[in-house]
Amino acid sequence: MVRDYPPLLIAVLICVMLTGTAITYGLLMDGGAPPPGQPAPLPAPTATPGTPVATGAPVQVTSRSFAISVTPAAATVRPGDTVRFTLTVHPEGGFSAPVEVRVTATALGGVYRDNHDLGTVSPPYPPLTYDVVAPDLPPLVSTATVDATVTATGGGIVRTEQVQLVIRR
């Protein structure tokens, strides 16, 4: 069983690891540094035909990622009504990995739980539709709210979107 970790925890762990790596690198490379107050000599830029010369100008690096959107984000229905949800993957920076989509839903204070694997979407990422038939409500319950989390995973990236379905008699 795969355990999902919160994105914030993953980001913090990555930052800690990168900071530790930068500090270690700085300490190890300090032996080749010039004495304090003395600048390091800069090598003269040389170029051979067809070789770019470093100019010091910043280089724009785009990360390959994706975003998702689900419509509608919220809906109110009666028992037995059908709602069509549409998930769209928005690739960014040339992202082109397959994206797996799952839905986890809870209602009635966690008494109702449901999980669905909606499959995998591949480039050019056509919209993925999912029809939900609103279940009948238990006796003495006039309204129930189903909170769902849509999770899209691809290329080592995880994106989530919240969806809410209100069922009223």
Tab-separated table of C-alpha atoms in Angstrom:
chain	number	residue	atom	x	y	z
A	1	MET	CA	0.000	0.000	0.000
A	2	VAL	CA	1.435	3.366	-0.983
A	3	ARG	CA	1.381	6.046	1.653
A	4	ASP	CA	0.653	9.620	0.556
A	5	TYR	CA	2.640	12.327	2.319
A	6	PRO	CA	1.400	15.930	2.513
A	7	PRO	CA	3.004	18.157	-0.153
A	8	LEU	CA	4.147	20.640	2.513
A	9	LEU	CA	6.084	17.903	4.361
A	10	ILE	CA	7.776	16.840	1.134
A	11	ALA	CA	8.711	20.457	0.315
A	12	VAL	CA	10.182	21.011	3.800
A	13	LEU	CA	12.221	17.796	3.595
A	14	ILE	CA	13.582	18.772	0.172
A	15	CYS	CA	14.543	22.235	1.475
A	16	VAL	CA	16.324	20.709	4.485
A	17	MET	CA	18.229	18.286	2.253
A	18	LEU	CA	19.238	21.025	-0.209
A	19	THR	CA	20.330	23.338	2.608
A	20	GLY	CA	22.447	20.570	4.150
A	21	THR	CA	24.003	19.803	0.774
A	22	ALA	CA	24.816	23.492	0.160
A	23	ILE	CA	26.417	23.873	3.604
A	24	THR	CA	28.469	20.691	3.158
A	25	TYR	CA	29.585	21.791	-0.297
A	26	GLY	CA	30.545	25.228	1.018
A	27	LEU	CA	32.594	23.742	3.849
A	28	LEU	CA	34.347	21.243	1.604
A	29	MET	CA	35.106	23.796	-1.111
A	30	ASP	CA	36.374	26.424	1.357
A	31	GLY	CA	39.888	24.929	1.113
A	32	GLY	CA	40.273	26.266	-2.443
A	33	ALA	CA	39.029	29.756	-1.595
A	34	PRO	CA	41.418	32.736	-1.674
A	35	PRO	CA	42.451	34.295	1.659
A	36	PRO	CA	39.941	36.774	3.138
A	37	GLY	CA	40.059	40.216	1.526
A	38	GLN	CA	41.714	38.916	-1.638
A	39	PRO	CA	39.397	38.392	-4.631
A	40	ALA	CA	39.731	35.247	-6.656
A	41	PRO	CA	41.194	35.790	-10.128
A	42	LEU	CA	38.641	35.488	-12.904
A	43	PRO	CA	39.583	33.471	-15.964
A	44	ALA	CA	39.477	35.370	-19.228
A	45	PRO	CA	36.507	34.370	-21.341
A	46	THR	CA	37.581	32.412	-24.338
A	47	ALA	CA	35.463	30.981	-27.050
A	48	THR	CA	35.941	28.717	-29.943
A	49	PRO	CA	33.660	29.073	-32.925
A	50	GLY	CA	30.219	27.771	-32.081
A	51	THR	CA	30.797	27.796	-28.283
A	52	PRO	CA	28.777	30.279	-26.205
A	53	VAL	CA	30.641	32.536	-23.783
A	54	ALA	CA	29.274	32.983	-20.257
A	55	THR	CA	28.017	36.542	-19.922
A	56	GLY	CA	26.711	36.402	-16.378
A	57	ALA	CA	23.151	36.974	-17.605
A	58	PRO	CA	20.563	34.873	-15.740
A	59	VAL	CA	19.183	31.896	-17.605
A	60	GLN	CA	15.448	31.251	-17.406
A	61	VAL	CA	14.783	27.612	-16.499
A	62	THR	CA	11.223	26.364	-16.806
A	63	SER	CA	10.243	23.415	-14.718
A	64	ARG	CA	8.168	20.647	-16.185
A	65	SER	CA	5.014	20.368	-14.168
A	66	PHE	CA	1.252	20.319	-14.470
A	67	ALA	CA	-1.852	21.735	-12.860
A	68	ILE	CA	-5.345	20.260	-12.691
A	69	SER	CA	-8.827	21.699	-12.622
A	70	VAL	CA	-12.127	20.001	-11.825
A	71	THR	CA	-15.498	21.389	-12.867
A	72	PRO	CA	-17.832	21.812	-11.219
A	73	ALA	CA	-15.943	22.307	-7.955
A	74	ALA	CA	-19.233	22.113	-6.055
A	75	ALA	CA	-22.726	20.871	-6.892
A	76	THR	CA	-26.060	20.426	-5.102
A	77	VAL	CA	-28.279	17.535	-6.220
A	78	ARG	CA	-31.158	15.303	-5.159
A	79	PRO	CA	-30.771	11.560	-4.511
A	80	GLY	CA	-30.620	9.729	-7.858
A	81	ASP	CA	-29.458	12.779	-9.855
A	82	THR	CA	-26.349	12.437	-12.011
A	83	VAL	CA	-23.505	14.968	-11.958
A	84	ARG	CA	-20.744	14.934	-14.582
A	85	PHE	CA	-17.370	16.078	-13.261
A	86	THR	CA	-14.641	16.988	-15.739
A	87	LEU	CA	-10.942	16.928	-14.862
A	88	THR	CA	-8.487	18.747	-17.087
A	89	VAL	CA	-4.691	18.398	-16.916
A	90	HIS	CA	-2.804	21.597	-17.789
A	91	PRO	CA	0.843	20.748	-18.710
A	92	GLU	CA	3.488	23.400	-17.965
A	93	GLY	CA	7.034	23.742	-19.283
A	94	GLY	CA	6.845	20.826	-21.710
A	95	PHE	CA	5.456	18.310	-19.214
A	96	SER	CA	4.443	15.133	-21.059
A	97	ALA	CA	4.286	12.258	-18.554
A	98	PRO	CA	1.145	10.125	-18.099
A	99	VAL	CA	-1.034	11.303	-15.182
A	100	GLU	CA	-2.909	8.841	-12.948
A	101	VAL	CA	-6.143	10.104	-11.379
A	102	ARG	CA	-7.819	8.896	-8.166
A	103	VAL	CA	-10.805	10.169	-6.179
A	104	THR	CA	-11.273	9.724	-2.433
A	105	ALA	CA	-14.624	10.761	-0.945
A	106	THR	CA	-16.022	10.942	2.595
A	107	ALA	CA	-19.437	11.903	3.954
A	108	LEU	CA	-21.522	11.760	7.104
A	109	GLY	CA	-18.581	12.448	9.386
A	110	GLY	CA	-16.448	9.700	7.841
A	111	VAL	CA	-19.138	6.995	8.039
A	112	TYR	CA	-19.210	6.902	4.238
A	113	ARG	CA	-15.870	6.427	2.439
A	114	ASP	CA	-15.266	5.679	-1.219
A	115	ASN	CA	-12.168	5.414	-3.445
A	116	HIS	CA	-12.066	5.260	-7.232
A	117	ASP	CA	-9.217	4.888	-9.688
A	118	LEU	CA	-10.257	6.973	-12.699
A	119	GLY	CA	-7.409	5.769	-14.885
A	120	THR	CA	-4.484	7.416	-16.623
A	121	VAL	CA	-4.508	10.414	-18.950
A	122	SER	CA	-1.678	10.766	-21.482
A	123	PRO	CA	-0.678	13.671	-23.749
A	124	PRO	CA	-2.357	15.566	-25.313
A	125	TYR	CA	-4.423	15.197	-22.081
A	126	PRO	CA	-8.042	15.028	-23.217
A	127	PRO	CA	-10.534	16.023	-20.492
A	128	LEU	CA	-11.445	13.117	-18.208
A	129	THR	CA	-15.136	12.893	-17.292
A	130	TYR	CA	-16.641	11.034	-14.370
A	131	ASP	CA	-20.388	10.659	-13.821
A	132	VAL	CA	-21.587	10.456	-10.219
A	133	VAL	CA	-25.072	9.271	-9.337
A	134	ALA	CA	-26.062	10.797	-5.998
A	135	PRO	CA	-26.863	7.991	-3.543
A	136	ASP	CA	-30.054	7.834	-1.519
A	137	LEU	CA	-29.781	9.346	1.926
A	138	PRO	CA	-30.171	7.298	5.120
A	139	PRO	CA	-33.475	7.613	7.007
A	140	LEU	CA	-33.838	10.813	9.033
A	141	VAL	CA	-31.039	12.512	7.062
A	142	SER	CA	-32.245	15.340	4.836
A	143	THR	CA	-28.876	16.671	3.684
A	144	ALA	CA	-25.417	15.152	3.322
A	145	THR	CA	-22.203	16.703	2.074
A	146	VAL	CA	-19.702	14.532	0.228
A	147	ASP	CA	-16.170	15.959	0.338
A	148	ALA	CA	-13.925	14.506	-2.343
A	149	THR	CA	-10.235	14.892	-3.087
A	150	VAL	CA	-9.099	14.378	-6.659
A	151	THR	CA	-5.424	13.353	-6.757
A	152	ALA	CA	-3.439	13.461	-9.992
A	153	THR	CA	0.044	11.893	-10.014
A	154	GLY	CA	2.530	11.965	-12.871
A	155	GLY	CA	6.239	12.498	-13.468
A	156	GLY	CA	6.923	12.458	-9.727
A	157	ILE	CA	4.478	15.330	-9.177
A	158	VAL	CA	1.249	15.140	-7.157
A	159	ARG	CA	-1.578	17.643	-7.512
A	160	THR	CA	-4.880	17.653	-5.608
A	161	GLU	CA	-8.177	19.426	-6.055
A	162	GLN	CA	-11.124	19.534	-3.629
A	163	VAL	CA	-14.673	18.859	-4.837
A	164	GLN	CA	-17.930	19.017	-2.862
A	165	LEU	CA	-21.268	17.387	-3.587
A	166	VAL	CA	-24.279	18.349	-1.457
A	167	ILE	CA	-27.188	15.881	-1.541
A	168	ARG	CA	-30.604	17.220	-0.432
A	169	ARG	CA	-33.963	15.446	-0.363
